[in-house]
Tab-separated table of C-alpha atoms in Angstrom:
chain	number	residue	atom	x	y	z
A	1034	UNK	CA	-0.772	-9.769	-20.856
A	1035	UNK	CA	2.613	-8.174	-20.055
A	1036	UNK	CA	4.194	-9.142	-16.763
A	1037	UNK	CA	4.130	-6.919	-13.717
A	1038	UNK	CA	7.220	-5.892	-11.802
A	1039	UNK	CA	6.884	-5.020	-8.109
A	1040	UNK	CA	9.688	-2.929	-6.682
A	1041	UNK	CA	10.461	-0.636	-3.828
A	1042	UNK	CA	9.688	2.929	-4.822
A	1043	UNK	CA	12.262	5.661	-5.058
A	1044	UNK	CA	12.025	9.400	-5.668
A	1045	UNK	CA	11.437	8.749	-9.374
A	1046	UNK	CA	8.084	7.136	-8.495
A	1047	UNK	CA	6.745	9.881	-6.211
A	1048	UNK	CA	4.636	11.595	-8.893
A	1049	UNK	CA	3.000	8.317	-9.940
A	1050	UNK	CA	2.351	7.323	-6.325
A	1051	UNK	CA	0.782	10.707	-5.677
A	1052	UNK	CA	-1.458	10.362	-8.738
A	1053	UNK	CA	-2.639	6.887	-7.745
A	1054	UNK	CA	-3.120	7.548	-4.051
A	1055	UNK	CA	-4.953	10.813	-4.682
A	1056	UNK	CA	-7.585	8.708	-6.465
A	1057	UNK	CA	-7.553	6.100	-3.666
A	1058	UNK	CA	-7.998	8.682	-0.929
A	1059	UNK	CA	-10.748	10.470	-2.838
A	1060	UNK	CA	-12.587	7.139	-3.140
A	1061	UNK	CA	-12.498	6.978	0.659
A	1062	UNK	CA	-13.659	10.593	1.011
A	1063	UNK	CA	-10.351	11.603	2.563
A	1064	UNK	CA	-9.778	15.239	1.728
A	1065	UNK	CA	-6.091	15.928	1.386
A	1066	UNK	CA	-4.580	18.358	-1.051
A	1067	UNK	CA	-2.151	17.159	-3.682
A	1068	UNK	CA	0.650	19.273	-2.198
A	1069	UNK	CA	0.135	17.789	1.274
A	1070	UNK	CA	-0.069	14.286	-0.135
A	1071	UNK	CA	3.112	14.769	-2.149
A	1072	UNK	CA	4.868	16.178	0.919
A	1073	UNK	CA	3.867	13.096	2.937
A	1074	UNK	CA	5.007	10.745	0.169
A	1075	UNK	CA	8.349	12.536	-0.112
A	1076	UNK	CA	8.682	12.361	3.679
A	1077	UNK	CA	8.506	8.571	3.569
A	1078	UNK	CA	10.802	8.171	0.591
A	1079	UNK	CA	13.337	10.589	2.116
A	1080	UNK	CA	13.221	8.999	5.606
A	1081	UNK	CA	13.048	5.191	5.189
A	1082	UNK	CA	12.576	4.570	8.931
A	1083	UNK	CA	9.020	5.917	8.469
A	1084	UNK	CA	8.002	3.122	6.107
A	1085	UNK	CA	8.138	2.245	2.442
A	1086	UNK	CA	6.247	2.354	-0.818
A	1087	UNK	CA	6.062	-0.380	-3.405
A	1088	UNK	CA	5.028	0.179	-6.998
A	1089	UNK	CA	3.564	-2.193	-9.560
A	1090	UNK	CA	4.960	-1.507	-13.020
A	1091	UNK	CA	3.634	-2.875	-16.301
A	1092	UNK	CA	5.498	-1.846	-19.459
A	1093	UNK	CA	7.185	0.861	-17.391
A	1094	UNK	CA	3.875	2.425	-16.316
A	1095	UNK	CA	2.931	2.572	-12.650
A	1096	UNK	CA	-0.407	0.750	-12.290
A	1097	UNK	CA	-0.472	0.205	-8.526
A	1098	UNK	CA	1.102	1.192	-5.249
A	1099	UNK	CA	1.262	0.062	-1.644
A	1100	UNK	CA	2.352	1.953	1.452
A	1101	UNK	CA	3.476	0.402	4.729
A	1102	UNK	CA	4.170	2.738	7.620
A	1103	UNK	CA	6.288	1.590	10.543
A	1104	UNK	CA	4.838	1.812	14.034
A	1105	UNK	CA	5.938	0.836	17.524
A	1106	UNK	CA	2.996	-1.268	18.650
A	1107	UNK	CA	2.524	-2.388	22.225
A	1108	UNK	CA	0.108	-5.134	21.211
A	1109	UNK	CA	2.779	-6.632	18.945
A	1110	UNK	CA	5.695	-6.074	21.299
A	1111	UNK	CA	7.483	-3.423	19.254
A	1112	UNK	CA	8.287	-2.837	15.601
A	1113	UNK	CA	5.268	-3.480	13.376
A	1114	UNK	CA	3.846	-2.299	10.093
A	1115	UNK	CA	0.569	-0.735	9.067
A	1116	UNK	CA	-0.535	-1.396	5.495
A	1117	UNK	CA	-2.028	2.021	5.048
A	1118	UNK	CA	-2.710	1.914	1.315
A	1119	UNK	CA	-2.847	-0.665	-1.433
A	1120	UNK	CA	-4.238	0.594	-4.716
A	1121	UNK	CA	-4.436	-0.878	-8.200
A	1122	UNK	CA	-5.886	1.046	-11.123
A	1123	UNK	CA	-9.397	-0.286	-11.866
A	1124	UNK	CA	-8.516	-1.522	-15.356
A	1125	UNK	CA	-5.730	-3.695	-13.874
A	1126	UNK	CA	-7.738	-5.240	-11.046
A	1127	UNK	CA	-8.632	-8.931	-10.951
A	1128	UNK	CA	-5.402	-9.802	-12.736
A	1129	UNK	CA	-3.244	-10.623	-9.706
A	1130	UNK	CA	-1.583	-7.221	-9.312
A	1131	UNK	CA	-3.098	-6.667	-5.856
A	1132	UNK	CA	-1.902	-10.097	-4.760
A	1133	UNK	CA	1.623	-9.355	-5.984
A	1134	UNK	CA	1.666	-6.015	-4.155
A	1135	UNK	CA	0.333	-7.555	-0.948
A	1136	UNK	CA	2.806	-10.445	-1.002
A	1137	UNK	CA	5.675	-8.033	-1.621
A	1138	UNK	CA	4.482	-5.753	1.201
A	1139	UNK	CA	4.308	-8.690	3.622
A	1140	UNK	CA	7.772	-9.855	2.595
A	1141	UNK	CA	9.309	-6.373	2.821
A	1142	UNK	CA	7.717	-5.727	6.222
A	1143	UNK	CA	9.055	-9.043	7.498
A	1144	UNK	CA	12.521	-8.236	6.094
A	1145	UNK	CA	12.389	-4.870	7.890
A	1146	UNK	CA	11.870	-6.684	11.186
A	1147	UNK	CA	8.144	-6.101	11.616
A	1148	UNK	CA	6.583	-8.565	14.025
A	1149	UNK	CA	3.132	-7.946	12.523
A	1150	UNK	CA	1.407	-6.170	9.674
A	1151	UNK	CA	-2.021	-4.655	10.334
A	1152	UNK	CA	-4.565	-2.997	8.060
A	1153	UNK	CA	-8.155	-1.872	7.943
A	1154	UNK	CA	-10.797	-2.268	5.274
A	1155	UNK	CA	-13.408	0.378	4.629
A	1156	UNK	CA	-16.830	-1.254	4.884
A	1157	UNK	CA	-17.643	0.045	1.388
A	1158	UNK	CA	-14.691	-1.935	-0.024
A	1159	UNK	CA	-15.536	-5.435	1.152
A	1160	UNK	CA	-14.489	-6.893	-2.205
A	1161	UNK	CA	-10.854	-6.940	-1.086
A	1162	UNK	CA	-11.548	-8.775	2.175
A	1163	UNK	CA	-10.949	-12.203	0.583
A	1164	UNK	CA	-7.559	-11.057	-0.731
A	1165	UNK	CA	-6.409	-10.242	2.788
A	1166	UNK	CA	-7.990	-13.333	4.338
A	1167	UNK	CA	-6.174	-15.570	1.811
A	1168	UNK	CA	-2.931	-14.100	3.127
A	1169	UNK	CA	-3.653	-14.767	6.812
A	1170	UNK	CA	-5.250	-11.503	7.882
A	1171	UNK	CA	-8.175	-11.888	10.277
A	1172	UNK	CA	-11.030	-9.631	11.318
A	1173	UNK	CA	-10.725	-8.015	14.719
A	1174	UNK	CA	-13.393	-5.965	16.405
């Protein structure tokens, strides 16, 4: 199987990110129009202090994406990250792509000075819980 490259996304990836995350958000019953989604994606890419996107590329095709937004969290004493989205196309799941994206997101958040990285898992998507737990994330209630 061809190797996967994880890299920070630039404007040239915005269309692919929009395509992937539109599917992700629809799976979660989040109704956002493509134009609004694209505007939000462009707003992050254009203003890096808002956060960052990572893309997973295989043979030049975008097969996954992750989005970390930056927040100022009292519970973490300041600059922190929120892993808002991590999506891998279904046909590329269970091949380590999600792990690569998550590890890169953790590393990039740390490099950006985040003291913590938080996320939430939809109860209908419990399959990914073990991925996050293997990387030190814990359940809070």
